[in-house]
């Protein structure tokens, strides 16, 4: 069991749908991350939040909209996605006050776009 | 970000030691060497990290070359549960200083480890 919980585990949606991915952690970590992982490829960073504020956006298309409503929750809102957006979406968290603390990952949401 | 090079795949037998190499010839003086692994159908999991000295923890050992241009992750007795993709990643010490590299993990292609019973 991981300490970072992601829901749902699987999601199938059409290109015109709006859906959200949810990530929750209760370790007191103030940095949270979204990564995207295509099949047989390494994870790629999408967004970084520090103290509930967006600090890094890796030039992600606007059809992906992150939100950090509080220090324990991270959402990724999805709208008008394309088939190539089908992937595993991973959430991670880490402490913010000490250097080189590991990131803790959830097991991801596997997203399929029809 | 400095680049790492790992073999695409390696194989081992159960209960034997495994040495997973990583080359990082362009490493800078402030880069730490981190290892993560990703088991099938799971998110990545932190394994170990170090700067210059060899490091040990309950999961593995990390041996770092004297010139720091390469490192080796050592699993002392491989089990079937160690079958995973192993990623060697360089992280700058400035990653926590609010700079553009803050918190960023840049994964390379990794090494797929197969463990045979």
mmCIF file with all atom_site columns, N, CA and C in Angstrom, chain B residues 46-95:
data_model
loop_
_atom_site.group_PDB
_atom_site.id
_atom_site.type_symbol
_atom_site.label_atom_id
_atom_site.label_alt_id
_atom_site.label_comp_id
_atom_site.label_asym_id
_atom_site.label_entity_id
_atom_site.label_seq_id
_atom_site.pdbx_PDB_ins_code
_atom_site.Cartn_x
_atom_site.Cartn_y
_atom_site.Cartn_z
_atom_site.occupancy
_atom_site.B_iso_or_equiv
_atom_site.pdbx_formal_charge
_atom_site.auth_seq_id
_atom_site.auth_comp_id
_atom_site.auth_asym_id
_atom_site.auth_atom_id
_atom_site.pdbx_PDB_model_num
ATOM 1   N N  . UNK B 1 46 ? 11.224 5.022   -4.266  1.00 0.00 ? 46 UNK B N  1
ATOM 2   C CA . UNK B 1 46 ? 12.588 5.439   -3.942  1.00 0.00 ? 46 UNK B CA 1
ATOM 3   C C  . UNK B 1 46 ? 13.386 4.249   -3.432  1.00 0.00 ? 46 UNK B C  1
ATOM 4   N N  . UNK B 1 47 ? 14.642 4.154   -3.890  1.00 0.00 ? 47 UNK B N  1
ATOM 5   C CA . UNK B 1 47 ? 15.511 3.067   -3.419  1.00 0.00 ? 47 UNK B CA 1
ATOM 6   C C  . UNK B 1 47 ? 16.636 3.606   -2.547  1.00 0.00 ? 47 UNK B C  1
ATOM 7   N N  . UNK B 1 48 ? 17.419 4.557   -3.073  1.00 0.00 ? 48 UNK B N  1
ATOM 8   C CA . UNK B 1 48 ? 18.593 5.023   -2.353  1.00 0.00 ? 48 UNK B CA 1
ATOM 9   C C  . UNK B 1 48 ? 19.146 6.258   -3.043  1.00 0.00 ? 48 UNK B C  1
ATOM 10  N N  . UNK B 1 49 ? 19.950 7.064   -2.347  1.00 0.00 ? 49 UNK B N  1
ATOM 11  C CA . UNK B 1 49 ? 20.655 8.145   -3.003  1.00 0.00 ? 49 UNK B CA 1
ATOM 12  C C  . UNK B 1 49 ? 21.978 8.423   -2.293  1.00 0.00 ? 49 UNK B C  1
ATOM 13  N N  . UNK B 1 50 ? 22.904 9.065   -3.020  1.00 0.00 ? 50 UNK B N  1
ATOM 14  C CA . UNK B 1 50 ? 24.207 9.404   -2.452  1.00 0.00 ? 50 UNK B CA 1
ATOM 15  C C  . UNK B 1 50 ? 24.887 10.507  -3.236  1.00 0.00 ? 50 UNK B C  1
ATOM 16  N N  . UNK B 1 51 ? 25.968 11.040  -2.649  1.00 0.00 ? 51 UNK B N  1
ATOM 17  C CA . UNK B 1 51 ? 26.721 12.115  -3.301  1.00 0.00 ? 51 UNK B CA 1
ATOM 18  C C  . UNK B 1 51 ? 28.122 11.647  -3.697  1.00 0.00 ? 51 UNK B C  1
ATOM 19  N N  . UNK B 1 52 ? 28.909 11.226  -2.697  1.00 0.00 ? 52 UNK B N  1
ATOM 20  C CA . UNK B 1 52 ? 30.271 10.796  -2.994  1.00 0.00 ? 52 UNK B CA 1
ATOM 21  C C  . UNK B 1 52 ? 30.601 9.452   -2.355  1.00 0.00 ? 52 UNK B C  1
ATOM 22  N N  . UNK B 1 53 ? 30.126 9.247   -1.137  1.00 0.00 ? 53 UNK B N  1
ATOM 23  C CA . UNK B 1 53 ? 30.456 8.022   -0.421  1.00 0.00 ? 53 UNK B CA 1
ATOM 24  C C  . UNK B 1 53 ? 29.456 6.927   -0.733  1.00 0.00 ? 53 UNK B C  1
ATOM 25  N N  . UNK B 1 54 ? 29.908 5.697   -0.592  1.00 0.00 ? 54 UNK B N  1
ATOM 26  C CA . UNK B 1 54 ? 28.994 4.566   -0.746  1.00 0.00 ? 54 UNK B CA 1
ATOM 27  C C  . UNK B 1 54 ? 27.931 4.614   0.347   1.00 0.00 ? 54 UNK B C  1
ATOM 28  N N  . UNK B 1 55 ? 26.735 4.151   0.002   1.00 0.00 ? 55 UNK B N  1
ATOM 29  C CA . UNK B 1 55 ? 25.590 4.231   0.905   1.00 0.00 ? 55 UNK B CA 1
ATOM 30  C C  . UNK B 1 55 ? 24.927 2.865   1.003   1.00 0.00 ? 55 UNK B C  1
ATOM 31  N N  . UNK B 1 56 ? 24.429 2.552   2.184   1.00 0.00 ? 56 UNK B N  1
ATOM 32  C CA . UNK B 1 56 ? 23.675 1.306   2.383   1.00 0.00 ? 56 UNK B CA 1
ATOM 33  C C  . UNK B 1 56 ? 22.352 1.630   3.055   1.00 0.00 ? 56 UNK B C  1
ATOM 34  N N  . UNK B 1 57 ? 21.301 0.922   2.656   1.00 0.00 ? 57 UNK B N  1
ATOM 35  C CA . UNK B 1 57 ? 20.060 0.934   3.419   1.00 0.00 ? 57 UNK B CA 1
ATOM 36  C C  . UNK B 1 57 ? 19.454 -0.458  3.363   1.00 0.00 ? 57 UNK B C  1
ATOM 37  N N  . UNK B 1 58 ? 18.237 -0.595  3.863   1.00 0.00 ? 58 UNK B N  1
ATOM 38  C CA . UNK B 1 58 ? 17.659 -1.944  3.979   1.00 0.00 ? 58 UNK B CA 1
ATOM 39  C C  . UNK B 1 58 ? 17.330 -2.544  2.619   1.00 0.00 ? 58 UNK B C  1
ATOM 40  N N  . UNK B 1 59 ? 17.225 -1.702  1.597   1.00 0.00 ? 59 UNK B N  1
ATOM 41  C CA . UNK B 1 59 ? 16.852 -2.213  0.285   1.00 0.00 ? 59 UNK B CA 1
ATOM 42  C C  . UNK B 1 59 ? 18.054 -2.569  -0.568  1.00 0.00 ? 59 UNK B C  1
ATOM 43  N N  . UNK B 1 60 ? 19.101 -1.726  -0.489  1.00 0.00 ? 60 UNK B N  1
ATOM 44  C CA . UNK B 1 60 ? 20.197 -1.867  -1.453  1.00 0.00 ? 60 UNK B CA 1
ATOM 45  C C  . UNK B 1 60 ? 21.436 -1.131  -0.961  1.00 0.00 ? 60 UNK B C  1
ATOM 46  N N  . UNK B 1 61 ? 22.506 -1.250  -1.760  1.00 0.00 ? 61 UNK B N  1
ATOM 47  C CA . UNK B 1 61 ? 23.719 -0.465  -1.550  1.00 0.00 ? 61 UNK B CA 1
ATOM 48  C C  . UNK B 1 61 ? 24.000 0.322   -2.817  1.00 0.00 ? 61 UNK B C  1
ATOM 49  N N  . UNK B 1 62 ? 24.625 1.472   -2.644  1.00 0.00 ? 62 UNK B N  1
ATOM 50  C CA . UNK B 1 62 ? 25.007 2.314   -3.767  1.00 0.00 ? 62 UNK B CA 1
ATOM 51  C C  . UNK B 1 62 ? 26.513 2.519   -3.707  1.00 0.00 ? 62 UNK B C  1
ATOM 52  N N  . UNK B 1 63 ? 27.187 2.074   -4.774  1.00 0.00 ? 63 UNK B N  1
ATOM 53  C CA . UNK B 1 63 ? 28.629 2.255   -4.868  1.00 0.00 ? 63 UNK B CA 1
ATOM 54  C C  . UNK B 1 63 ? 28.898 3.340   -5.904  1.00 0.00 ? 63 UNK B C  1
ATOM 55  N N  . UNK B 1 64 ? 29.642 4.374   -5.491  1.00 0.00 ? 64 UNK B N  1
ATOM 56  C CA . UNK B 1 64 ? 29.902 5.519   -6.359  1.00 0.00 ? 64 UNK B CA 1
ATOM 57  C C  . UNK B 1 64 ? 31.383 5.549   -6.691  1.00 0.00 ? 64 UNK B C  1
ATOM 58  N N  . UNK B 1 65 ? 31.703 5.643   -7.976  1.00 0.00 ? 65 UNK B N  1
ATOM 59  C CA . UNK B 1 65 ? 33.101 5.686   -8.401  1.00 0.00 ? 65 UNK B CA 1
ATOM 60  C C  . UNK B 1 65 ? 33.792 6.924   -7.839  1.00 0.00 ? 65 UNK B C  1
ATOM 61  N N  . UNK B 1 66 ? 35.096 6.813   -7.696  1.00 0.00 ? 66 UNK B N  1
ATOM 62  C CA . UNK B 1 66 ? 35.850 7.916   -7.094  1.00 0.00 ? 66 UNK B CA 1
ATOM 63  C C  . UNK B 1 66 ? 35.721 9.206   -7.900  1.00 0.00 ? 66 UNK B C  1
ATOM 64  N N  . UNK B 1 67 ? 35.657 9.101   -9.225  1.00 0.00 ? 67 UNK B N  1
ATOM 65  C CA . UNK B 1 67 ? 35.500 10.292  -10.064 1.00 0.00 ? 67 UNK B CA 1
ATOM 66  C C  . UNK B 1 67 ? 34.039 10.682  -10.248 1.00 0.00 ? 67 UNK B C  1
ATOM 67  N N  . UNK B 1 68 ? 33.120 9.906   -9.676  1.00 0.00 ? 68 UNK B N  1
ATOM 68  C CA . UNK B 1 68 ? 31.676 10.130  -9.696  1.00 0.00 ? 68 UNK B CA 1
ATOM 69  C C  . UNK B 1 68 ? 31.071 10.040  -11.099 1.00 0.00 ? 68 UNK B C  1
ATOM 70  N N  . UNK B 1 69 ? 31.806 9.555   -12.055 1.00 0.00 ? 69 UNK B N  1
ATOM 71  C CA . UNK B 1 69 ? 31.260 9.460   -13.406 1.00 0.00 ? 69 UNK B CA 1
ATOM 72  C C  . UNK B 1 69 ? 30.433 8.192   -13.611 1.00 0.00 ? 69 UNK B C  1
ATOM 73  N N  . UNK B 1 70 ? 30.393 7.339   -12.633 1.00 0.00 ? 70 UNK B N  1
ATOM 74  C CA . UNK B 1 70 ? 29.551 6.151   -12.707 1.00 0.00 ? 70 UNK B CA 1
ATOM 75  C C  . UNK B 1 70 ? 29.172 5.711   -11.300 1.00 0.00 ? 70 UNK B C  1
ATOM 76  N N  . UNK B 1 71 ? 28.114 4.911   -11.234 1.00 0.00 ? 71 UNK B N  1
ATOM 77  C CA . UNK B 1 71 ? 27.693 4.344   -9.955  1.00 0.00 ? 71 UNK B CA 1
ATOM 78  C C  . UNK B 1 71 ? 27.048 2.987   -10.217 1.00 0.00 ? 71 UNK B C  1
ATOM 79  N N  . UNK B 1 72 ? 26.911 2.217   -9.155  1.00 0.00 ? 72 UNK B N  1
ATOM 80  C CA . UNK B 1 72 ? 26.330 0.879   -9.264  1.00 0.00 ? 72 UNK B CA 1
ATOM 81  C C  . UNK B 1 72 ? 25.359 0.661   -8.122  1.00 0.00 ? 72 UNK B C  1
ATOM 82  N N  . UNK B 1 73 ? 24.151 0.264   -8.457  1.00 0.00 ? 73 UNK B N  1
ATOM 83  C CA . UNK B 1 73 ? 23.170 -0.134  -7.451  1.00 0.00 ? 73 UNK B CA 1
ATOM 84  C C  . UNK B 1 73 ? 23.332 -1.630  -7.225  1.00 0.00 ? 73 UNK B C  1
ATOM 85  N N  . UNK B 1 74 ? 23.461 -2.010  -5.977  1.00 0.00 ? 74 UNK B N  1
ATOM 86  C CA . UNK B 1 74 ? 23.691 -3.418  -5.642  1.00 0.00 ? 74 UNK B CA 1
ATOM 87  C C  . UNK B 1 74 ? 22.518 -3.957  -4.835  1.00 0.00 ? 74 UNK B C  1
ATOM 88  N N  . UNK B 1 75 ? 21.873 -4.977  -5.385  1.00 0.00 ? 75 UNK B N  1
ATOM 89  C CA . UNK B 1 75 ? 20.873 -5.740  -4.634  1.00 0.00 ? 75 UNK B CA 1
ATOM 90  C C  . UNK B 1 75 ? 21.592 -6.991  -4.160  1.00 0.00 ? 75 UNK B C  1
ATOM 91  N N  . UNK B 1 76 ? 21.693 -7.186  -2.865  1.00 0.00 ? 76 UNK B N  1
ATOM 92  C CA . UNK B 1 76 ? 22.586 -8.226  -2.346  1.00 0.00 ? 76 UNK B CA 1
ATOM 93  C C  . UNK B 1 76 ? 22.064 -9.639  -2.602  1.00 0.00 ? 76 UNK B C  1
ATOM 94  N N  . UNK B 1 77 ? 20.764 -9.829  -2.518  1.00 0.00 ? 77 UNK B N  1
ATOM 95  C CA . UNK B 1 77 ? 20.166 -11.129 -2.827  1.00 0.00 ? 77 UNK B CA 1
ATOM 96  C C  . UNK B 1 77 ? 18.849 -10.877 -3.532  1.00 0.00 ? 77 UNK B C  1
ATOM 97  N N  . UNK B 1 78 ? 18.850 -11.016 -4.833  1.00 0.00 ? 78 UNK B N  1
ATOM 98  C CA . UNK B 1 78 ? 17.655 -10.703 -5.605  1.00 0.00 ? 78 UNK B CA 1
ATOM 99  C C  . UNK B 1 78 ? 16.522 -11.663 -5.284  1.00 0.00 ? 78 UNK B C  1
ATOM 100 N N  . UNK B 1 79 ? 15.331 -11.121 -5.196  1.00 0.00 ? 79 UNK B N  1
ATOM 101 C CA . UNK B 1 79 ? 14.132 -11.940 -5.064  1.00 0.00 ? 79 UNK B CA 1
ATOM 102 C C  . UNK B 1 79 ? 13.235 -11.664 -6.264  1.00 0.00 ? 79 UNK B C  1
ATOM 103 N N  . UNK B 1 80 ? 12.220 -12.492 -6.429  1.00 0.00 ? 80 UNK B N  1
ATOM 104 C CA . UNK B 1 80 ? 11.290 -12.297 -7.554  1.00 0.00 ? 80 UNK B CA 1
ATOM 105 C C  . UNK B 1 80 ? 10.613 -10.930 -7.454  1.00 0.00 ? 80 UNK B C  1
ATOM 106 N N  . UNK B 1 81 ? 10.453 -10.435 -6.219  1.00 0.00 ? 81 UNK B N  1
ATOM 107 C CA . UNK B 1 81 ? 9.805  -9.142  -6.032  1.00 0.00 ? 81 UNK B CA 1
ATOM 108 C C  . UNK B 1 81 ? 10.681 -7.969  -6.433  1.00 0.00 ? 81 UNK B C  1
ATOM 109 N N  . UNK B 1 82 ? 11.961 -8.233  -6.733  1.00 0.00 ? 82 UNK B N  1
ATOM 110 C CA . UNK B 1 82 ? 12.860 -7.168  -7.187  1.00 0.00 ? 82 UNK B CA 1
ATOM 111 C C  . UNK B 1 82 ? 12.777 -6.944  -8.694  1.00 0.00 ? 82 UNK B C  1
ATOM 112 N N  . UNK B 1 83 ? 12.008 -7.767  -9.392  1.00 0.00 ? 83 UNK B N  1
ATOM 113 C CA . UNK B 1 83 ? 11.840 -7.580  -10.832 1.00 0.00 ? 83 UNK B CA 1
ATOM 114 C C  . UNK B 1 83 ? 11.100 -6.258  -11.072 1.00 0.00 ? 83 UNK B C  1
ATOM 115 N N  . UNK B 1 84 ? 11.779 -5.334  -11.770 1.00 0.00 ? 84 UNK B N  1
ATOM 116 C CA . UNK B 1 84 ? 11.249 -3.979  -11.916 1.00 0.00 ? 84 UNK B CA 1
ATOM 117 C C  . UNK B 1 84 ? 12.101 -3.231  -12.933 1.00 0.00 ? 84 UNK B C  1
ATOM 118 N N  . UNK B 1 85 ? 11.680 -2.005  -13.235 1.00 0.00 ? 85 UNK B N  1
ATOM 119 C CA . UNK B 1 85 ? 12.522 -1.079  -13.995 1.00 0.00 ? 85 UNK B CA 1
ATOM 120 C C  . UNK B 1 85 ? 13.259 -0.203  -12.982 1.00 0.00 ? 85 UNK B C  1
ATOM 121 N N  . UNK B 1 86 ? 14.565 -0.137  -13.092 1.00 0.00 ? 86 UNK B N  1
ATOM 122 C CA . UNK B 1 86 ? 15.392 0.634   -12.161 1.00 0.00 ? 86 UNK B CA 1
ATOM 123 C C  . UNK B 1 86 ? 15.903 1.894   -12.868 1.00 0.00 ? 86 UNK B C  1
ATOM 124 N N  . UNK B 1 87 ? 15.638 3.039   -12.239 1.00 0.00 ? 87 UNK B N  1
ATOM 125 C CA . UNK B 1 87 ? 16.015 4.325   -12.813 1.00 0.00 ? 87 UNK B CA 1
ATOM 126 C C  . UNK B 1 87 ? 17.122 4.972   -11.992 1.00 0.00 ? 87 UNK B C  1
ATOM 127 N N  . UNK B 1 88 ? 18.157 5.414   -12.679 1.00 0.00 ? 88 UNK B N  1
ATOM 128 C CA . UNK B 1 88 ? 19.248 6.183   -12.086 1.00 0.00 ? 88 UNK B CA 1
ATOM 129 C C  . UNK B 1 88 ? 19.020 7.643   -12.481 1.00 0.00 ? 88 UNK B C  1
ATOM 130 N N  . UNK B 1 89 ? 18.969 8.539   -11.511 1.00 0.00 ? 89 UNK B N  1
ATOM 131 C CA . UNK B 1 89 ? 18.589 9.925   -11.767 1.00 0.00 ? 89 UNK B CA 1
ATOM 132 C C  . UNK B 1 89 ? 19.571 10.849  -11.050 1.00 0.00 ? 89 UNK B C  1
ATOM 133 N N  . UNK B 1 90 ? 19.969 11.928  -11.719 1.00 0.00 ? 90 UNK B N  1
ATOM 134 C CA . UNK B 1 90 ? 20.809 12.938  -11.086 1.00 0.00 ? 90 UNK B CA 1
ATOM 135 C C  . UNK B 1 90 ? 19.941 14.110  -10.644 1.00 0.00 ? 90 UNK B C  1
ATOM 136 N N  . UNK B 1 91 ? 20.111 14.537  -9.405  1.00 0.00 ? 91 UNK B N  1
ATOM 137 C CA . UNK B 1 91 ? 19.367 15.683  -8.881  1.00 0.00 ? 91 UNK B CA 1
ATOM 138 C C  . UNK B 1 91 ? 20.338 16.717  -8.349  1.00 0.00 ? 91 UNK B C  1
ATOM 139 N N  . UNK B 1 92 ? 20.193 17.940  -8.837  1.00 0.00 ? 92 UNK B N  1
ATOM 140 C CA . UNK B 1 92 ? 21.053 19.031  -8.392  1.00 0.00 ? 92 UNK B CA 1
ATOM 141 C C  . UNK B 1 92 ? 20.666 19.459  -6.988  1.00 0.00 ? 92 UNK B C  1
ATOM 142 N N  . UNK B 1 93 ? 21.657 19.813  -6.196  1.00 0.00 ? 93 UNK B N  1
ATOM 143 C CA . UNK B 1 93 ? 21.364 20.238  -4.823  1.00 0.00 ? 93 UNK B CA 1
ATOM 144 C C  . UNK B 1 93 ? 20.521 21.492  -4.829  1.00 0.00 ? 93 UNK B C  1
ATOM 145 N N  . UNK B 1 94 ? 20.535 22.230  -5.937  1.00 0.00 ? 94 UNK B N  1
ATOM 146 C CA . UNK B 1 94 ? 19.705 23.419  -6.029  1.00 0.00 ? 94 UNK B CA 1
ATOM 147 C C  . UNK B 1 94 ? 18.241 23.112  -6.249  1.00 0.00 ? 94 UNK B C  1
ATOM 148 N N  . UNK B 1 95 ? 17.897 21.820  -6.317  1.00 0.00 ? 95 UNK B N  1
ATOM 149 C CA . UNK B 1 95 ? 16.517 21.443  -6.607  1.00 0.00 ? 95 UNK B CA 1
ATOM 150 C C  . UNK B 1 95 ? 15.561 21.852  -5.511  1.00 0.00 ? 95 UNK B C  1
#
